[in-house]
Amino acid sequence: MVNPVWLKTFCTLVDVGTFTKAADKCYMTQSGVSQHVRKLEDSLSSTLVIRGKKGVVLTEAGQQLYRQGKDVLQTLDNLAVTISRDPGYEGEVRIMSPGSVGLRLYTRLLDLQVTYPALTINYRFAPNGDVHKAILNNTIDIGLTTACPVDPNIQSEPIGEEPLLLVTPRHIKDPTWETLCQLGFIDHPDARHHAELLLGANFEQYQTAQLRPVKQSGFSNQISLILLPVARGLGFTVLPANAVAAFAQQAAIKAHYLPTPVSETLYLSSLAGRELPQRAINIANVIQEQVRA
């Protein structure tokens, strides 16, 4: 491997033509310049320069090293500049959240990407647990969850609240526990968590039953499809308000605001101790503004 310090000294010597000028240019002594060139020659087992009365003369090996060495040094300089830059709206930002959160944020983030074409939004939908795992594995920059992470390696902050709604087919006007048991439960990845929060606060029967007497009438892990069986009268479910509002067939469902309102907290999280790039920080700020708007 060619020592880049020796290479830089050698190329400077060739550029200025003499050891005296090279020493001044490199803020070294002439003997220091000579030492770098000699070490470079020894490492390559080749004579690179011949000292002449009017300066240095390059050997064939010296000419090849100079041509290629200049490119190498330029590449190293460019690399240093690139690494030191931290542009606010260039590069990829990896985000993961439950689907209901994504429905609210994804369109706004795409608007931002349209404004800044060098920015790439990588957005994946996943349940809370998968988001926490992705943060710990450092495969995402920003995680949004509706369950507070308990692992100390995840740093998080609450950024907003989202109401949970009981959703039934349109014809259900007054959802009693008996009515829910007859309908059946449409399950989804975060359904048990949502049901525990909302149904547990509004139905005494839930405290002991925890949905066991309620038959499971279906399951979907696609946020846009969870309410489809509800719209067809096949069951009920519990979802965040954003997911309900995004469903296309509003006339076929009924969202119920129960006597004891329940909202779940939205947490913005990242890997503890990791310094996020400026682009991820900017996206996190946009997300907080959107949630609080």
mmCIF file of C-alpha atoms in Angstrom:
data_model
loop_
_atom_site.group_PDB
_atom_site.id
_atom_site.type_symbol
_atom_site.label_atom_id
_atom_site.label_comp_id
_atom_site.label_asym_id
_atom_site.label_seq_id
_atom_site.Cartn_x
_atom_site.Cartn_y
_atom_site.Cartn_z
ATOM 1 C CA MET A 1 0.000 0.000 0.000
ATOM 2 C CA VAL A 2 1.335 3.420 -0.963
ATOM 3 C CA ASN A 3 1.644 5.803 1.963
ATOM 4 C CA PRO A 4 -0.534 8.817 1.005
ATOM 5 C CA VAL A 5 1.699 11.262 2.930
ATOM 6 C CA TRP A 6 4.799 10.162 1.040
ATOM 7 C CA LEU A 7 2.817 10.219 -2.204
ATOM 8 C CA LYS A 8 1.660 13.776 -1.589
ATOM 9 C CA THR A 9 5.231 14.895 -0.888
ATOM 10 C CA PHE A 10 6.433 13.196 -4.090
ATOM 11 C CA CYS A 11 3.715 14.791 -6.247
ATOM 12 C CA THR A 12 4.427 18.201 -4.710
ATOM 13 C CA LEU A 13 8.113 17.747 -5.550
ATOM 14 C CA VAL A 14 7.236 17.013 -9.160
ATOM 15 C CA ASP A 15 4.847 19.984 -9.318
ATOM 16 C CA VAL A 16 7.368 22.553 -8.045
ATOM 17 C CA GLY A 17 10.504 20.956 -9.516
ATOM 18 C CA THR A 18 13.052 21.206 -6.681
ATOM 19 C CA PHE A 19 13.548 19.851 -3.179
ATOM 20 C CA THR A 20 13.914 23.381 -1.812
ATOM 21 C CA LYS A 21 10.556 24.526 -3.184
ATOM 22 C CA ALA A 22 8.905 21.241 -2.157
ATOM 23 C CA ALA A 23 10.147 21.699 1.392
ATOM 24 C CA ASP A 24 8.643 25.184 1.524
ATOM 25 C CA LYS A 25 5.368 23.979 -0.004
ATOM 26 C CA CYS A 26 5.046 21.063 2.422
ATOM 27 C CA TYR A 27 6.324 23.007 5.453
ATOM 28 C CA MET A 28 9.159 20.499 5.831
ATOM 29 C CA THR A 29 12.948 20.444 5.681
ATOM 30 C CA GLN A 30 14.704 19.346 2.484
ATOM 31 C CA SER A 31 15.938 16.264 4.291
ATOM 32 C CA GLY A 32 12.343 15.467 5.222
ATOM 33 C CA VAL A 33 11.279 15.644 1.589
ATOM 34 C CA SER A 34 14.216 13.451 0.598
ATOM 35 C CA GLN A 35 13.287 10.962 3.299
ATOM 36 C CA HIS A 36 9.680 10.698 2.083
ATOM 37 C CA VAL A 37 10.789 10.150 -1.511
ATOM 38 C CA ARG A 38 13.348 7.540 -0.464
ATOM 39 C CA LYS A 39 10.789 5.655 1.646
ATOM 40 C CA LEU A 40 8.369 5.742 -1.272
ATOM 41 C CA GLU A 41 11.039 4.353 -3.601
ATOM 42 C CA ASP A 42 11.899 1.620 -1.105
ATOM 43 C CA SER A 43 8.254 0.626 -0.670
ATOM 44 C CA LEU A 44 7.810 0.377 -4.459
ATOM 45 C CA SER A 45 11.274 -1.092 -5.126
ATOM 46 C CA SER A 46 11.706 1.498 -7.899
ATOM 47 C CA THR A 47 13.753 4.618 -8.527
ATOM 48 C CA LEU A 48 11.342 7.502 -9.014
ATOM 49 C CA VAL A 49 13.468 10.644 -9.445
ATOM 50 C CA ILE A 50 16.939 11.557 -10.575
ATOM 51 C CA ARG A 51 18.425 14.689 -9.096
ATOM 52 C CA GLY A 52 19.679 17.096 -11.766
ATOM 53 C CA LYS A 53 21.363 20.479 -11.675
ATOM 54 C CA LYS A 54 18.120 22.213 -12.662
ATOM 55 C CA GLY A 55 15.816 20.097 -10.549
ATOM 56 C CA VAL A 56 14.453 16.575 -10.564
ATOM 57 C CA VAL A 57 13.970 14.296 -13.546
ATOM 58 C CA LEU A 58 11.349 11.556 -13.377
ATOM 59 C CA THR A 59 12.101 7.977 -14.282
ATOM 60 C CA GLU A 60 9.491 5.924 -16.177
ATOM 61 C CA ALA A 61 8.248 4.560 -12.850
ATOM 62 C CA GLY A 62 8.144 8.092 -11.470
ATOM 63 C CA GLN A 63 6.062 9.326 -14.393
ATOM 64 C CA GLN A 64 3.519 6.511 -13.943
ATOM 65 C CA LEU A 65 3.303 7.096 -10.204
ATOM 66 C CA TYR A 66 2.851 10.841 -10.693
ATOM 67 C CA ARG A 67 0.013 10.443 -13.207
ATOM 68 C CA GLN A 68 -1.888 7.903 -11.147
ATOM 69 C CA GLY A 69 -0.875 9.405 -7.812
ATOM 70 C CA LYS A 70 -2.433 12.770 -8.673
ATOM 71 C CA ASP A 71 -5.751 11.017 -9.308
ATOM 72 C CA VAL A 72 -5.476 9.121 -6.023
ATOM 73 C CA LEU A 73 -4.772 12.287 -4.056
ATOM 74 C CA GLN A 74 -7.688 14.072 -5.732
ATOM 75 C CA THR A 75 -9.957 11.164 -4.843
ATOM 76 C CA LEU A 76 -8.826 11.325 -1.218
ATOM 77 C CA ASP A 77 -9.445 15.072 -1.136
ATOM 78 C CA ASN A 78 -12.931 14.595 -2.602
ATOM 79 C CA LEU A 79 -13.634 11.848 -0.100
ATOM 80 C CA ALA A 80 -12.695 14.109 2.796
ATOM 81 C CA VAL A 81 -14.991 16.842 1.495
ATOM 82 C CA THR A 82 -17.858 14.398 0.961
ATOM 83 C CA ILE A 83 -17.521 12.876 4.417
ATOM 84 C CA SER A 84 -17.363 16.259 6.113
ATOM 85 C CA ARG A 85 -20.473 17.495 4.286
ATOM 86 C CA ASP A 86 -23.788 16.857 5.969
ATOM 87 C CA PRO A 87 -26.426 18.240 3.592
ATOM 88 C CA GLY A 88 -29.880 18.756 4.996
ATOM 89 C CA TYR A 89 -31.885 17.414 2.066
ATOM 90 C CA GLU A 90 -29.651 14.973 0.189
ATOM 91 C CA GLY A 91 -29.438 11.213 0.616
ATOM 92 C CA GLU A 92 -31.704 8.508 1.990
ATOM 93 C CA VAL A 93 -33.765 8.690 5.170
ATOM 94 C CA ARG A 94 -35.090 5.332 6.424
ATOM 95 C CA ILE A 95 -38.341 5.505 8.374
ATOM 96 C CA MET A 96 -40.610 2.825 9.806
ATOM 97 C CA SER A 97 -43.964 3.117 11.544
ATOM 98 C CA PRO A 98 -47.325 1.375 11.971
ATOM 99 C CA GLY A 99 -49.564 1.820 8.950
ATOM 100 C CA SER A 100 -51.959 4.284 10.553
ATOM 101 C CA VAL A 101 -49.097 6.667 11.249
ATOM 102 C CA GLY A 102 -47.731 6.218 7.748
ATOM 103 C CA LEU A 103 -51.048 7.100 6.166
ATOM 104 C CA ARG A 104 -50.824 10.464 7.864
ATOM 105 C CA LEU A 105 -47.172 11.201 7.110
ATOM 106 C CA TYR A 106 -46.113 9.494 3.885
ATOM 107 C CA THR A 107 -47.792 11.920 1.468
ATOM 108 C CA ARG A 108 -46.260 14.924 3.253
ATOM 109 C CA LEU A 109 -42.798 13.376 3.103
ATOM 110 C CA LEU A 110 -43.195 12.670 -0.603
ATOM 111 C CA ASP A 111 -44.078 16.343 -1.091
ATOM 112 C CA LEU A 112 -40.756 17.138 0.561
ATOM 113 C CA GLN A 113 -38.935 14.754 -1.782
ATOM 114 C CA VAL A 114 -40.526 16.494 -4.774
ATOM 115 C CA THR A 115 -39.134 19.778 -3.463
ATOM 116 C CA TYR A 116 -35.691 18.230 -2.850
ATOM 117 C CA PRO A 117 -35.069 15.604 -5.589
ATOM 118 C CA ALA A 118 -31.724 14.599 -4.053
ATOM 119 C CA LEU A 119 -33.627 13.392 -0.979
ATOM 120 C CA THR A 120 -34.890 9.793 -0.891
ATOM 121 C CA ILE A 121 -37.671 8.722 1.477
ATOM 122 C CA ASN A 122 -37.537 5.023 2.384
ATOM 123 C CA TYR A 123 -40.761 4.390 4.329
ATOM 124 C CA ARG A 124 -41.863 0.981 5.593
ATOM 125 C CA PHE A 125 -45.008 0.048 7.502
ATOM 126 C CA ALA A 126 -44.641 -2.390 10.405
ATOM 127 C CA PRO A 127 -46.052 -3.153 13.872
ATOM 128 C CA ASN A 128 -44.547 -1.503 16.935
ATOM 129 C CA GLY A 129 -42.380 -4.479 17.862
ATOM 130 C CA ASP A 130 -40.805 -4.684 14.414
ATOM 131 C CA VAL A 131 -40.049 -0.965 14.501
ATOM 132 C CA HIS A 132 -38.210 -1.364 17.801
ATOM 133 C CA LYS A 133 -36.179 -4.276 16.383
ATOM 134 C CA ALA A 134 -35.239 -2.261 13.307
ATOM 135 C CA ILE A 135 -34.001 0.601 15.492
ATOM 136 C CA LEU A 136 -31.842 -1.768 17.560
ATOM 137 C CA ASN A 137 -30.462 -3.366 14.380
ATOM 138 C CA ASN A 138 -29.655 0.127 13.040
ATOM 139 C CA THR A 139 -31.499 -0.600 9.778
ATOM 140 C CA ILE A 140 -33.615 2.558 10.035
ATOM 141 C CA ASP A 141 -32.919 6.152 11.015
ATOM 142 C CA ILE A 142 -36.283 7.091 12.526
ATOM 143 C CA GLY A 143 -38.889 4.881 14.145
ATOM 144 C CA LEU A 144 -42.438 5.951 14.972
ATOM 145 C CA THR A 145 -44.427 3.787 17.354
ATOM 146 C CA THR A 146 -47.548 3.897 19.462
ATOM 147 C CA ALA A 147 -45.904 1.844 22.202
ATOM 148 C CA CYS A 148 -43.160 3.379 24.313
ATOM 149 C CA PRO A 149 -39.888 1.477 23.861
ATOM 150 C CA VAL A 150 -38.550 -0.087 27.040
ATOM 151 C CA ASP A 151 -35.073 -0.984 25.766
ATOM 152 C CA PRO A 152 -32.517 1.569 27.082
ATOM 153 C CA ASN A 153 -30.723 1.416 23.730
ATOM 154 C CA ILE A 154 -33.678 3.197 22.117
ATOM 155 C CA GLN A 155 -34.089 6.924 22.765
ATOM 156 C CA SER A 156 -37.587 8.270 22.244
ATOM 157 C CA GLU A 157 -39.832 11.244 22.858
ATOM 158 C CA PRO A 158 -43.622 11.627 22.725
ATOM 159 C CA ILE A 159 -44.689 13.875 19.862
ATOM 160 C CA GLY A 160 -48.478 13.586 19.742
ATOM 161 C CA GLU A 161 -51.697 11.745 20.459
ATOM 162 C CA GLU A 162 -54.035 9.847 18.141
ATOM 163 C CA PRO A 163 -57.602 8.807 19.108
ATOM 164 C CA LEU A 164 -58.579 5.158 18.907
ATOM 165 C CA LEU A 165 -61.968 4.328 17.421
ATOM 166 C CA LEU A 166 -64.244 1.328 17.553
ATOM 167 C CA VAL A 167 -65.340 0.596 13.981
ATOM 168 C CA THR A 168 -68.383 -1.505 13.104
ATOM 169 C CA PRO A 169 -70.537 -2.061 10.032
ATOM 170 C CA ARG A 170 -72.750 0.931 9.239
ATOM 171 C CA HIS A 171 -75.976 -0.543 10.618
ATOM 172 C CA ILE A 172 -74.621 -0.830 14.179
ATOM 173 C CA LYS A 173 -75.860 2.261 16.020
ATOM 174 C CA ASP A 174 -75.228 1.345 19.659
ATOM 175 C CA PRO A 175 -72.403 -1.197 20.046
ATOM 176 C CA THR A 176 -72.994 -3.270 23.171
ATOM 177 C CA TRP A 177 -70.678 -6.027 24.324
ATOM 178 C CA GLU A 178 -73.216 -8.592 23.174
ATOM 179 C CA THR A 179 -73.351 -6.956 19.739
ATOM 180 C CA LEU A 180 -69.566 -7.095 19.453
ATOM 181 C CA CYS A 181 -69.515 -10.750 20.444
ATOM 182 C CA GLN A 182 -72.049 -11.530 17.738
ATOM 183 C CA LEU A 183 -70.132 -9.596 15.091
ATOM 184 C CA GLY A 184 -66.696 -11.065 15.707
ATOM 185 C CA PHE A 185 -63.303 -9.381 15.766
ATOM 186 C CA ILE A 186 -61.277 -8.379 12.698
ATOM 187 C CA ASP A 187 -57.702 -8.806 13.851
ATOM 188 C CA HIS A 188 -54.605 -6.929 12.653
ATOM 189 C CA PRO A 189 -50.998 -6.677 13.913
ATOM 190 C CA ASP A 190 -51.704 -3.952 16.508
ATOM 191 C CA ALA A 191 -55.327 -4.906 17.192
ATOM 192 C CA ARG A 192 -54.789 -6.508 20.599
ATOM 193 C CA HIS A 193 -52.899 -3.458 21.821
ATOM 194 C CA HIS A 194 -55.602 -1.111 20.515
ATOM 195 C CA ALA A 195 -58.425 -3.230 21.909
ATOM 196 C CA GLU A 196 -56.832 -3.417 25.332
ATOM 197 C CA LEU A 197 -56.638 0.374 25.476
ATOM 198 C CA LEU A 198 -60.080 1.275 24.124
ATOM 199 C CA LEU A 199 -62.314 -1.681 24.959
ATOM 200 C CA GLY A 200 -60.663 -2.136 28.322
ATOM 201 C CA ALA A 201 -61.627 1.432 29.239
ATOM 202 C CA ASN A 202 -65.239 1.146 28.054
ATOM 203 C CA PHE A 203 -66.466 -2.416 28.585
ATOM 204 C CA GLU A 204 -66.314 -4.119 31.968
ATOM 205 C CA GLN A 205 -66.644 -7.488 30.246
ATOM 206 C CA TYR A 206 -63.342 -6.944 28.471
ATOM 207 C CA GLN A 207 -61.404 -6.909 31.736
ATOM 208 C CA THR A 208 -62.093 -10.597 32.265
ATOM 209 C CA ALA A 209 -62.793 -11.748 28.726
ATOM 210 C CA GLN A 210 -60.027 -9.945 26.818
ATOM 211 C CA LEU A 211 -61.738 -10.850 23.559
ATOM 212 C CA ARG A 212 -61.658 -14.612 24.180
ATOM 213 C CA PRO A 213 -65.476 -14.970 23.923
ATOM 214 C CA VAL A 214 -65.389 -12.882 20.773
ATOM 215 C CA LYS A 215 -64.798 -14.989 17.715
ATOM 216 C CA GLN A 216 -62.114 -13.852 15.297
ATOM 217 C CA SER A 217 -63.855 -13.158 12.017
ATOM 218 C CA GLY A 218 -60.802 -12.195 10.014
ATOM 219 C CA PHE A 219 -57.257 -10.882 9.901
ATOM 220 C CA SER A 220 -55.323 -8.509 7.654
ATOM 221 C CA ASN A 221 -51.860 -7.042 7.954
ATOM 222 C CA GLN A 222 -52.476 -4.471 5.204
ATOM 223 C CA ILE A 223 -53.624 -1.181 6.688
ATOM 224 C CA SER A 224 -55.740 -0.314 3.656
ATOM 225 C CA LEU A 225 -57.630 -3.644 3.837
ATOM 226 C CA ILE A 226 -58.376 -4.023 7.549
ATOM 227 C CA LEU A 227 -61.715 -2.225 7.314
ATOM 228 C CA LEU A 228 -62.863 -4.049 4.175
ATOM 229 C CA PRO A 229 -64.408 -7.022 6.073
ATOM 230 C CA VAL A 230 -65.955 -4.540 8.526
ATOM 231 C CA ALA A 231 -67.560 -2.712 5.605
ATOM 232 C CA ARG A 232 -69.028 -6.029 4.455
ATOM 233 C CA GLY A 233 -70.588 -6.712 7.832
ATOM 234 C CA LEU A 234 -68.172 -9.445 8.869
ATOM 235 C CA GLY A 235 -66.979 -7.993 12.149
ATOM 236 C CA PHE A 236 -65.629 -5.027 14.118
ATOM 237 C CA THR A 237 -62.153 -3.749 14.902
ATOM 238 C CA VAL A 238 -60.279 -0.987 16.723
ATOM 239 C CA LEU A 239 -58.070 1.404 14.757
ATOM 240 C CA PRO A 240 -56.442 4.822 15.093
ATOM 241 C CA ALA A 241 -58.492 7.686 13.690
ATOM 242 C CA ASN A 242 -56.123 8.323 10.773
ATOM 243 C CA ALA A 243 -56.523 4.782 9.477
ATOM 244 C CA VAL A 244 -60.297 5.080 9.712
ATOM 245 C CA ALA A 245 -60.373 8.432 7.923
ATOM 246 C CA ALA A 246 -58.246 7.046 5.070
ATOM 247 C CA PHE A 247 -60.673 4.197 4.274
ATOM 248 C CA ALA A 248 -62.407 4.758 0.942
ATOM 249 C CA GLN A 249 -65.798 3.186 1.796
ATOM 250 C CA GLN A 250 -66.873 5.530 4.582
ATOM 251 C CA ALA A 251 -70.566 4.957 3.866
ATOM 252 C CA ALA A 252 -70.219 1.274 4.775
ATOM 253 C CA ILE A 253 -68.658 1.685 8.225
ATOM 254 C CA LYS A 254 -69.486 3.394 11.489
ATOM 255 C CA ALA A 255 -66.776 4.905 13.731
ATOM 256 C CA HIS A 256 -67.889 5.076 17.338
ATOM 257 C CA TYR A 257 -66.626 7.608 19.881
ATOM 258 C CA LEU A 258 -67.086 5.710 23.140
ATOM 259 C CA PRO A 259 -67.944 7.336 26.511
ATOM 260 C CA THR A 260 -64.353 7.061 27.724
ATOM 261 C CA PRO A 261 -62.140 8.471 24.958
ATOM 262 C CA VAL A 262 -58.749 6.843 24.560
ATOM 263 C CA SER A 263 -55.788 8.119 22.600
ATOM 264 C CA GLU A 264 -52.444 6.452 22.131
ATOM 265 C CA THR A 265 -49.213 8.379 22.319
ATOM 266 C CA LEU A 266 -47.002 8.557 19.253
ATOM 267 C CA TYR A 267 -43.292 8.203 19.988
ATOM 268 C CA LEU A 268 -40.430 9.291 17.743
ATOM 269 C CA SER A 269 -37.443 7.031 18.367
ATOM 270 C CA SER A 270 -33.906 6.332 17.203
ATOM 271 C CA LEU A 271 -30.881 4.336 18.306
ATOM 272 C CA ALA A 272 -29.455 5.738 21.544
ATOM 273 C CA GLY A 273 -26.042 7.304 21.140
ATOM 274 C CA ARG A 274 -26.236 7.481 17.365
ATOM 275 C CA GLU A 275 -25.740 10.912 15.814
ATOM 276 C CA LEU A 276 -28.331 11.252 13.068
ATOM 277 C CA PRO A 277 -27.363 12.939 9.793
ATOM 278 C CA GLN A 278 -28.820 16.394 9.219
ATOM 279 C CA ARG A 279 -31.276 15.099 6.612
ATOM 280 C CA ALA A 280 -32.787 12.689 9.186
ATOM 281 C CA ILE A 281 -32.964 15.452 11.782
ATOM 282 C CA ASN A 282 -34.798 17.669 9.295
ATOM 283 C CA ILE A 283 -37.251 14.888 8.454
ATOM 284 C CA ALA A 284 -37.851 14.256 12.156
ATOM 285 C CA ASN A 285 -38.674 17.948 12.584
ATOM 286 C CA VAL A 286 -41.127 17.813 9.671
ATOM 287 C CA ILE A 287 -42.780 14.745 11.174
ATOM 288 C CA GLN A 288 -43.230 16.494 14.531
ATOM 289 C CA GLU A 289 -44.713 19.560 12.855
ATOM 290 C CA GLN A 290 -47.122 17.384 10.868
ATOM 291 C CA VAL A 291 -48.234 15.409 13.916
ATOM 292 C CA ARG A 292 -48.797 18.524 16.012
ATOM 293 C CA ALA A 293 -50.557 20.470 13.246
#
